[in-house]
Short mmCIF file of C-alpha atoms and ligand atoms in Angstrom, two decimals:
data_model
loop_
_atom_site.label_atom_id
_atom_site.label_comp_id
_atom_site.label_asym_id
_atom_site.label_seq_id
_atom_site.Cartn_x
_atom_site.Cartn_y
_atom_site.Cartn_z
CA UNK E 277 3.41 6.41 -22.46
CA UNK E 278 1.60 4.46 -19.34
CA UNK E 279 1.87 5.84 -15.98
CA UNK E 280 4.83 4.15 -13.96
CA UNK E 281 3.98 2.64 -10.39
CA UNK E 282 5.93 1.72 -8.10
CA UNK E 283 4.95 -0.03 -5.07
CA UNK E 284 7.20 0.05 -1.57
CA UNK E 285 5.97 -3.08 0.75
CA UNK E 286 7.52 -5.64 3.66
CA UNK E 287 5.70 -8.13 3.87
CA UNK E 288 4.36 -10.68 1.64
CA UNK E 289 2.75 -8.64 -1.44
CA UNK E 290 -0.49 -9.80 -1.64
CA UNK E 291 -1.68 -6.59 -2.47
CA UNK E 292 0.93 -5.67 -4.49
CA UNK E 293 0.45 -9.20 -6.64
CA UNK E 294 -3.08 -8.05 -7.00
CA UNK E 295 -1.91 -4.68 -8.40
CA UNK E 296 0.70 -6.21 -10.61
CA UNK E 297 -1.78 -8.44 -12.42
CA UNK E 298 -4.56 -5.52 -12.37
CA UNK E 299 -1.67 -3.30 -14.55
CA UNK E 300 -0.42 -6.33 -16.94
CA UNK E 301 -1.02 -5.42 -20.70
CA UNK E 302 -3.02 -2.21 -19.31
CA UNK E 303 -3.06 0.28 -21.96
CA UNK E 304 -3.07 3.39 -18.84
CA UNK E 305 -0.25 2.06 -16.64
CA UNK E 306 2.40 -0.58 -15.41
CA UNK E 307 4.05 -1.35 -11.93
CA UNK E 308 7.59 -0.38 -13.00
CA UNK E 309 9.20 -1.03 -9.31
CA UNK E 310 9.11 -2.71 -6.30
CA UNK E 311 10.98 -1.61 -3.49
CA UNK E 312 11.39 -3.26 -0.25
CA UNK E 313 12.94 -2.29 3.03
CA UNK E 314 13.05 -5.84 4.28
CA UNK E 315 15.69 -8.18 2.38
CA UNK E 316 13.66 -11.40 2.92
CA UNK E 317 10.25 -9.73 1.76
CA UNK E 318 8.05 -12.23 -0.28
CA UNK E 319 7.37 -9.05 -2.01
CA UNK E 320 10.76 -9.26 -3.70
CA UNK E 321 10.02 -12.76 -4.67
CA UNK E 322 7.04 -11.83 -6.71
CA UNK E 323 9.03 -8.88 -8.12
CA UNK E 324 11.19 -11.42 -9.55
CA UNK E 325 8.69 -13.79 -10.44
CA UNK E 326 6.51 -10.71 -12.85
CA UNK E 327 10.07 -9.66 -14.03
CA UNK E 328 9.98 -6.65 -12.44
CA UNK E 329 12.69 -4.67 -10.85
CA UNK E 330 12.32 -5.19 -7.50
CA UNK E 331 15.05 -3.79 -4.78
CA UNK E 332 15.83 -4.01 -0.80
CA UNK E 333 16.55 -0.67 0.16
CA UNK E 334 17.95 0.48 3.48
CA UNK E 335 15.75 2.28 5.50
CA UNK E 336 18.62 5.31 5.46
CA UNK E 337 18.53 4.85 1.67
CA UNK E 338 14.38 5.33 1.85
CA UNK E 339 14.96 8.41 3.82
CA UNK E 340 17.77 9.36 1.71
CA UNK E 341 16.45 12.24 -1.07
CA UNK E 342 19.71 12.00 -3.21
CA UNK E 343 19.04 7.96 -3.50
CA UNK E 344 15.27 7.83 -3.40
CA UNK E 345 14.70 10.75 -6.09
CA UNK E 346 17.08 10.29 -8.59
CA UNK E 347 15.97 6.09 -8.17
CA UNK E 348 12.31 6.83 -9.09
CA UNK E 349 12.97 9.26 -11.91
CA UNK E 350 15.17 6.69 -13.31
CA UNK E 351 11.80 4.47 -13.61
CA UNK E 352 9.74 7.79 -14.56
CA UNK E 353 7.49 6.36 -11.54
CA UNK E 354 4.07 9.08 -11.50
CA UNK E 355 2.50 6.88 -8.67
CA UNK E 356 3.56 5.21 -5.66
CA UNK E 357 1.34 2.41 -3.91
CA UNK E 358 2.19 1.33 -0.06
CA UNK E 359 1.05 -2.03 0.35
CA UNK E 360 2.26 -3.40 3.69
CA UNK E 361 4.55 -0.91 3.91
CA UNK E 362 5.40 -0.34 7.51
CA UNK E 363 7.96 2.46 7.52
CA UNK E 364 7.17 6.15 7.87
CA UNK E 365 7.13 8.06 4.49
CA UNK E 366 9.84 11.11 4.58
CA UNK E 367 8.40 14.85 4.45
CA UNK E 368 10.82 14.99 0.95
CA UNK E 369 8.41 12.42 -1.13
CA UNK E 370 5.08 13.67 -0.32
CA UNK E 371 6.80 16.81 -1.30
CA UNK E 372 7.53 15.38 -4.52
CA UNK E 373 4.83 12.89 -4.84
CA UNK E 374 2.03 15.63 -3.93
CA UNK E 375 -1.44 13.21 -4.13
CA UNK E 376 0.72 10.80 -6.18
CA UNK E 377 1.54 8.31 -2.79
CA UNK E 378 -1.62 5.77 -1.53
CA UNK E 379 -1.67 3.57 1.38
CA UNK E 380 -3.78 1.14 2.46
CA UNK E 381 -5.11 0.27 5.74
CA UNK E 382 -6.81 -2.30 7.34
CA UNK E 383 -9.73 -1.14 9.46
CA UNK E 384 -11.93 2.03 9.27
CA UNK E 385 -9.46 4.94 9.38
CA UNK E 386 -9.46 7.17 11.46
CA UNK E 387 -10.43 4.45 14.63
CA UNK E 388 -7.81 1.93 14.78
CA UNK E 389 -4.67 3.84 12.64
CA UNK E 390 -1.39 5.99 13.82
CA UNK E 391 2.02 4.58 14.85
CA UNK E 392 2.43 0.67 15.80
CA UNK E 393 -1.03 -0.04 14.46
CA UNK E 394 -0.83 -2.43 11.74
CA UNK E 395 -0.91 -6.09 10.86
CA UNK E 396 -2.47 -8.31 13.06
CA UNK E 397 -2.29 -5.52 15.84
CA UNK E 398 -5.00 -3.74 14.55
CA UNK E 399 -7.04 -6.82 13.73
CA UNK E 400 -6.48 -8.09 17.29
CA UNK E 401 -7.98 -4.31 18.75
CA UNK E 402 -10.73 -4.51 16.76
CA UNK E 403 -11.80 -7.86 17.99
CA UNK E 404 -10.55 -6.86 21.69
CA UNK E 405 -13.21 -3.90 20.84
CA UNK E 406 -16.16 -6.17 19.94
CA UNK E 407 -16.78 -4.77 16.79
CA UNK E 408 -19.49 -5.60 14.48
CA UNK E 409 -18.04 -3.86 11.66
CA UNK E 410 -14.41 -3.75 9.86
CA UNK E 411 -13.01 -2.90 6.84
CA UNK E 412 -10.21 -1.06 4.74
CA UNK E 413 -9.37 2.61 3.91
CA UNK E 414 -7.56 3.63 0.90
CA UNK E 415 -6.47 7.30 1.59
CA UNK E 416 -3.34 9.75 0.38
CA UNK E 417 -0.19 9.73 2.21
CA UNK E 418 1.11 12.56 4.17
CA UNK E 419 4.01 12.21 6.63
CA UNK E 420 1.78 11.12 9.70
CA UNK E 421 1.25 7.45 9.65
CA UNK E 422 -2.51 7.04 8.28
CA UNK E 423 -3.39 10.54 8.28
CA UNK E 424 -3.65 11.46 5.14
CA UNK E 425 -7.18 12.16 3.00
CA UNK E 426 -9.07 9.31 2.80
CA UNK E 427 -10.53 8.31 -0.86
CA UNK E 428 -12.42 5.28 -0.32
CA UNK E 429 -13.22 2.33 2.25
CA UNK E 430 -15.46 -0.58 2.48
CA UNK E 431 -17.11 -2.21 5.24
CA UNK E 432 -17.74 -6.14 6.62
CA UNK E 433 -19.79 -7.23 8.64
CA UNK E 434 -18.22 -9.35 11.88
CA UNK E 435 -19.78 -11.98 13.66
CA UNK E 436 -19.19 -12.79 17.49
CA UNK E 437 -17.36 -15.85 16.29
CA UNK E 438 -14.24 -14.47 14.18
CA UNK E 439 -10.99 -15.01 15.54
CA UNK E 440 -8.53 -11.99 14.49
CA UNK E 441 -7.11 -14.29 11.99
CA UNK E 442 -11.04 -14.48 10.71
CA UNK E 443 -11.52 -10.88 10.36
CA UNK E 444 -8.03 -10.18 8.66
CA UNK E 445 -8.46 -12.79 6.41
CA UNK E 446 -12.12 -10.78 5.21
CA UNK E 447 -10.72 -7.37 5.56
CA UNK E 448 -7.54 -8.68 3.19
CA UNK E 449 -10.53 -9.65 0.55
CA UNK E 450 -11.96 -6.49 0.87
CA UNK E 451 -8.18 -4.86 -0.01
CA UNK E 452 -7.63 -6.80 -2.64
CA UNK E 453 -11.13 -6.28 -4.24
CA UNK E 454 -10.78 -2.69 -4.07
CA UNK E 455 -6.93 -1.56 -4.05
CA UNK E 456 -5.85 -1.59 -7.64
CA UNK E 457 -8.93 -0.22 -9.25
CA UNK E 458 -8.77 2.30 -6.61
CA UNK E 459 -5.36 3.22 -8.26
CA UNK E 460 -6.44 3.27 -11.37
CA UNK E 461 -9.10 5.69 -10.42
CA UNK E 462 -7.01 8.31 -8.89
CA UNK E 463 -4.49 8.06 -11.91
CA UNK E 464 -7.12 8.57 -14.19
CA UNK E 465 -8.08 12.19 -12.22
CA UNK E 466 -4.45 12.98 -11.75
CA UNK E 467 -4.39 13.14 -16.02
C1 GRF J 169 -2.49 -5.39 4.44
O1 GRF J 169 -3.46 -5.74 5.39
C2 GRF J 169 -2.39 -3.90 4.36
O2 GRF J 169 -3.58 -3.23 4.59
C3 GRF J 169 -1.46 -3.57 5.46
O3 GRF J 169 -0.53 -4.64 5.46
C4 GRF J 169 -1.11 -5.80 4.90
C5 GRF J 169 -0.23 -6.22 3.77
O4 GRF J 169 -0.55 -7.44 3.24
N1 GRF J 169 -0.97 -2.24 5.36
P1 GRF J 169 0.19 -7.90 1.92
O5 GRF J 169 1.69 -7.79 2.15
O6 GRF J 169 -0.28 -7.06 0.80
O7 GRF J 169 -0.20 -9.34 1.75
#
């Protein structure tokens, strides 16, 4: 039987379309589930699109272990994947989930992470910081924001002349270069 992913996102999904199509017709696992705690997330969209259950939950139902559990089991999920996922992951699921839940984060964890830094904040900081260098951490999710043990990043290189939009569009590249193989990876050791 593959390994069952579920991703929680919401925004967009680019990362999650790029882990989608990395898992189609894989012989070692499938997203299974998309869950959203934004009604209007693109995310949803491409959900529907890869006909694949994809649901807006409340963010009472996401902190809510007698929904959430019982929800996940239901799609035997072994793996979760944050990818633009901006709420706070309960104490309960990295209970469950124990080095089973990866985030991803744009910039060089630990500079530029914690609470209220994400999107084009943290792109905006960097460049506020003059940085020659960004890039994007993949690490395990504990329940502080970006905390958790990191497992891989990758650098680029920044030039005096990129606008935030300019660096998050290369640190984006870098995510989805890296994130879904990444995933793979770590299932592959959990066996
Ligand atoms: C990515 O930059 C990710 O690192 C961050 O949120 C953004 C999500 O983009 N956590 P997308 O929704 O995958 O397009």
């Amino acid at each position: 039987m593959p390994h069952s992913i579920a991703i929680f996102a919401s925004g967009s999904g680019s990362n999650a379309e790029q882990i989608i199509q990395h898992f189609t017709d894989h012989p070692l696992a499938k997203v299974t589930l998309i869950l959203s705690n934004k009604a209007e997330a693109y995310v949803l969209t491409r959900a529907k699109k890869h006909k694949i259950e994809g649901r807006y939950l409340s963010n009472a139902e996401f902190k809510d272990p007698d929904y959430l559990l019982p929800l996940l089991k239901e799609y035997q999920v072994d793996m979760i994947a944050l990818a633009g996922y901006l709420q706070l992951i309960p104490e309960f699921l990295v209970q469950a989930f124990p080095k089973r839940i990866l985030n991803i984060h744009p910039a060089l964890l630990p500079q530029y992470g914690g609470k209220g830094m994400y999107g084009s904040r943290v792109h905006q900081a960097v460049f506020n910081n003059y940085e020659k260098v960004s890039g994007m951490t993949i690490h395990y999710v504990d329940a502080e924001y970006d905390e958790g043990q990191i497992i891989f990043q990758d650098k680029v290189a920044l030039h005096s002349a990129d606008t935030p939009d300019i660096i998050a569009k290369k640190v984006l590249e870098l995510e989805h270069k890296h994130y879904a193989r990444v995933i793979e990876e770590v299932i592959k050791g959990n066996e």
